[in-house]
Short mmCIF file of C-alpha atoms in Angstrom, two decimals:
data_model
loop_
_atom_site.label_atom_id
_atom_site.label_comp_id
_atom_site.label_asym_id
_atom_site.label_seq_id
_atom_site.Cartn_x
_atom_site.Cartn_y
_atom_site.Cartn_z
CA UNK A 26 145.18 113.40 106.62
CA UNK A 27 142.19 111.76 104.94
CA UNK A 28 141.58 111.36 101.24
CA UNK A 29 138.52 110.21 99.36
CA UNK A 30 138.69 108.04 96.27
CA UNK A 31 135.52 107.56 94.29
CA UNK A 32 135.02 104.28 92.41
CA UNK A 33 135.83 105.92 89.09
CA UNK A 34 139.23 107.05 90.43
CA UNK A 35 139.94 103.59 91.84
CA UNK A 36 139.12 101.99 88.48
CA UNK A 37 141.33 104.50 86.69
CA UNK A 38 144.21 103.96 89.14
CA UNK A 39 143.98 100.20 88.64
CA UNK A 40 143.68 100.54 84.86
CA UNK A 41 140.19 99.05 84.64
CA UNK A 42 137.93 100.56 81.99
CA UNK A 43 134.52 101.80 83.05
CA UNK A 44 131.61 100.59 80.96
CA UNK A 45 129.22 103.26 79.74
CA UNK A 46 125.55 102.54 80.31
CA UNK A 47 122.57 104.55 79.05
CA UNK A 48 120.74 106.60 81.68
CA UNK A 49 118.55 104.52 84.08
CA UNK A 50 119.84 101.19 82.72
CA UNK A 51 121.96 100.30 85.75
CA UNK A 52 119.02 101.05 88.05
CA UNK A 53 116.83 98.63 86.08
CA UNK A 54 119.54 95.96 85.98
CA UNK A 55 120.15 96.36 89.73
CA UNK A 56 116.42 95.99 90.40
CA UNK A 57 116.25 92.93 88.16
CA UNK A 58 119.27 91.44 89.92
CA UNK A 59 117.76 92.04 93.37
CA UNK A 60 114.62 90.20 92.31
CA UNK A 61 116.40 87.45 90.37
CA UNK A 62 119.23 87.05 92.90
CA UNK A 63 121.59 86.55 89.97
CA UNK A 64 124.77 87.44 91.82
CA UNK A 65 124.16 85.52 95.03
CA UNK A 66 126.93 83.17 96.25
CA UNK A 67 125.05 80.09 95.00
CA UNK A 68 125.32 81.52 91.47
CA UNK A 69 128.69 83.32 91.41
CA UNK A 70 130.47 81.94 94.47
CA UNK A 71 131.30 83.63 97.78
CA UNK A 72 133.21 86.53 96.28
CA UNK A 73 134.50 87.93 99.58
CA UNK A 74 136.19 84.58 100.27
CA UNK A 75 137.38 84.13 96.69
CA UNK A 76 139.09 87.51 96.54
CA UNK A 77 140.99 86.62 99.74
CA UNK A 78 142.13 83.32 98.18
CA UNK A 79 143.21 85.02 94.95
CA UNK A 80 147.03 84.97 94.85
CA UNK A 81 147.54 87.54 92.08
CA UNK A 82 147.64 91.33 91.91
CA UNK A 83 146.25 92.39 88.53
CA UNK A 84 142.67 92.47 87.33
CA UNK A 85 143.47 90.26 84.31
CA UNK A 86 144.90 87.63 86.68
CA UNK A 87 141.79 87.81 88.85
CA UNK A 88 139.51 87.44 85.84
CA UNK A 89 141.36 84.34 84.62
CA UNK A 90 141.63 82.82 88.11
CA UNK A 91 137.94 83.38 88.84
CA UNK A 92 136.69 82.02 85.49
CA UNK A 93 138.77 78.85 85.96
CA UNK A 94 136.95 78.22 89.24
CA UNK A 95 133.49 79.37 88.16
CA UNK A 96 133.35 79.00 84.38
CA UNK A 97 129.56 79.41 84.07
CA UNK A 98 128.94 82.01 86.80
CA UNK A 99 128.75 85.13 84.63
CA UNK A 100 126.54 83.38 82.07
CA UNK A 101 124.27 81.99 84.80
CA UNK A 102 123.99 85.40 86.48
CA UNK A 103 123.28 87.06 83.11
CA UNK A 104 120.52 84.55 82.30
CA UNK A 105 118.79 85.01 85.66
CA UNK A 106 118.97 88.80 85.40
CA UNK A 107 117.93 88.90 81.74
CA UNK A 108 114.89 86.74 82.48
CA UNK A 109 113.89 89.20 85.21
CA UNK A 110 114.46 92.19 82.89
CA UNK A 111 111.98 90.59 80.45
CA UNK A 112 109.47 90.29 83.29
CA UNK A 113 110.06 93.92 84.26
CA UNK A 114 109.53 95.02 80.63
CA UNK A 115 106.22 93.17 80.64
CA UNK A 116 105.25 94.79 83.97
CA UNK A 117 106.26 98.28 82.86
CA UNK A 118 103.90 98.04 79.91
CA UNK A 119 101.04 97.64 82.39
CA UNK A 120 101.86 100.91 84.16
CA UNK A 121 99.57 103.80 83.33
CA UNK A 122 98.55 107.03 85.08
CA UNK A 123 95.76 105.33 87.04
CA UNK A 124 98.11 102.65 88.37
CA UNK A 125 100.67 105.28 89.40
CA UNK A 126 97.89 107.27 91.09
CA UNK A 127 96.86 104.19 93.09
CA UNK A 128 100.48 103.48 94.03
CA UNK A 129 101.09 107.10 95.14
CA UNK A 130 97.83 107.14 97.13
CA UNK A 131 98.73 103.85 98.83
CA UNK A 132 102.23 105.09 99.73
CA UNK A 133 101.36 108.63 100.81
CA UNK A 134 98.05 107.99 102.53
CA UNK A 135 97.67 104.33 103.50
CA UNK A 136 101.24 103.28 104.29
CA UNK A 137 102.00 106.54 106.08
CA UNK A 138 98.88 106.13 108.21
CA UNK A 139 99.66 102.48 108.93
CA UNK A 140 103.28 103.33 109.70
CA UNK A 141 102.24 105.96 112.19
CA UNK A 142 99.37 103.97 113.66
CA UNK A 143 100.87 100.49 113.90
CA UNK A 144 102.04 101.33 117.43
CA UNK A 145 98.41 101.57 118.49
CA UNK A 146 97.69 98.22 116.81
CA UNK A 147 100.56 96.63 118.76
CA UNK A 148 99.39 98.12 122.06
CA UNK A 149 95.79 97.07 121.42
CA UNK A 150 96.74 93.48 120.52
CA UNK A 151 99.15 93.12 123.48
CA UNK A 152 96.53 94.52 125.89
CA UNK A 153 93.97 92.11 124.49
CA UNK A 154 96.34 89.18 125.08
CA UNK A 155 96.98 90.34 128.67
CA UNK A 156 93.29 91.03 129.30
CA UNK A 157 93.79 94.72 130.17
CA UNK A 158 93.13 98.13 128.61
CA UNK A 159 95.65 100.20 126.69
CA UNK A 160 96.16 103.85 125.92
CA UNK A 161 98.51 105.90 123.77
CA UNK A 162 100.97 108.19 125.50
CA UNK A 163 100.69 111.95 125.66
CA UNK A 164 103.42 114.37 124.55
CA UNK A 165 105.13 114.29 127.95
CA UNK A 166 105.40 110.50 127.90
CA UNK A 167 106.51 110.51 124.27
CA UNK A 168 109.41 112.79 125.16
CA UNK A 169 110.54 110.07 127.62
CA UNK A 170 110.38 107.37 124.91
CA UNK A 171 107.06 105.95 126.12
CA UNK A 172 104.66 105.12 123.29
CA UNK A 173 101.72 104.00 125.40
CA UNK A 174 100.49 101.91 128.29
CA UNK A 175 99.22 98.38 128.63
CA UNK A 176 97.25 98.51 131.83
CA UNK A 177 99.53 100.64 134.09
CA UNK A 178 102.71 99.44 132.40
CA UNK A 179 104.61 102.02 130.29
CA UNK A 180 105.57 100.62 126.89
CA UNK A 181 108.14 101.68 124.31
CA UNK A 182 107.83 100.21 120.82
CA UNK A 183 111.09 99.89 118.92
CA UNK A 184 112.34 98.22 115.75
CA UNK A 185 114.42 95.08 116.30
CA UNK A 186 117.47 97.03 115.10
CA UNK A 187 117.19 99.16 118.24
CA UNK A 188 118.70 96.27 120.22
CA UNK A 189 122.01 97.00 118.53
CA UNK A 190 121.71 100.71 119.36
CA UNK A 191 120.95 100.04 123.06
CA UNK A 192 124.66 100.36 123.73
CA UNK A 193 124.35 104.08 122.92
CA UNK A 194 123.27 104.63 126.49
CA UNK A 195 119.66 105.71 126.01
CA UNK A 196 117.60 104.61 128.99
CA UNK A 197 113.83 104.32 128.75
CA UNK A 198 111.79 103.64 131.86
CA UNK A 199 109.42 101.25 130.12
CA UNK A 200 109.05 97.70 128.91
CA UNK A 201 110.18 97.51 125.30
CA UNK A 202 108.23 95.71 122.62
CA UNK A 203 110.35 94.96 119.56
CA UNK A 204 109.03 94.57 116.04
CA UNK A 205 110.49 93.54 112.71
CA UNK A 206 109.09 94.75 109.41
CA UNK A 207 107.99 92.05 106.98
CA UNK A 208 106.88 92.42 103.37
CA UNK A 209 103.24 92.24 104.35
CA UNK A 210 103.22 93.60 107.91
CA UNK A 211 105.23 93.35 111.09
CA UNK A 212 106.38 90.61 113.46
CA UNK A 213 106.08 91.65 117.10
CA UNK A 214 108.09 90.23 120.00
CA UNK A 215 105.95 90.52 123.14
CA UNK A 216 108.46 88.53 125.22
CA UNK A 217 109.17 91.23 127.83
CA UNK A 218 105.47 91.65 128.58
CA UNK A 219 104.95 88.09 129.63
CA UNK A 220 108.02 87.66 131.88
#
């Protein structure tokens, strides 16, 4: 038998009150925290290790135990996050319809096109480095996991995370080029091509 406990039920079972936040506030605070990195281990400690070390059972004991070891952590986290919230408030005041239109256009048109066409850019660059031609695959090749050819060599282009999924048993009759997404583009591993 399986049961599901949502966080609210777990809090209630453990006797921990749930704070009430206005709509959208937690999303903004989470965004600010991601940018400010206010709850990273260097600020609040390695919580997964600390909770294992904690000898008590009750929340109140945990709170006291933690604060003894990291007396300024909550304040430091709050200050980092609050500073970022102020920056976000400033940024949000700059948002108007035109800016949203540009953002939507960039996401829907430009980034979609780049996302779908970056495979061709990878093939073209790799072919250039090898001194050969390239071509995109047709529908038949695509159904076999082949994205294109560099010279006569069939190529499959996969995200770096695919390496973990390789154990699923999928077999592609092609050299695989791995890529990793970066904030401003992609990093491509052409290692298999030059073996």
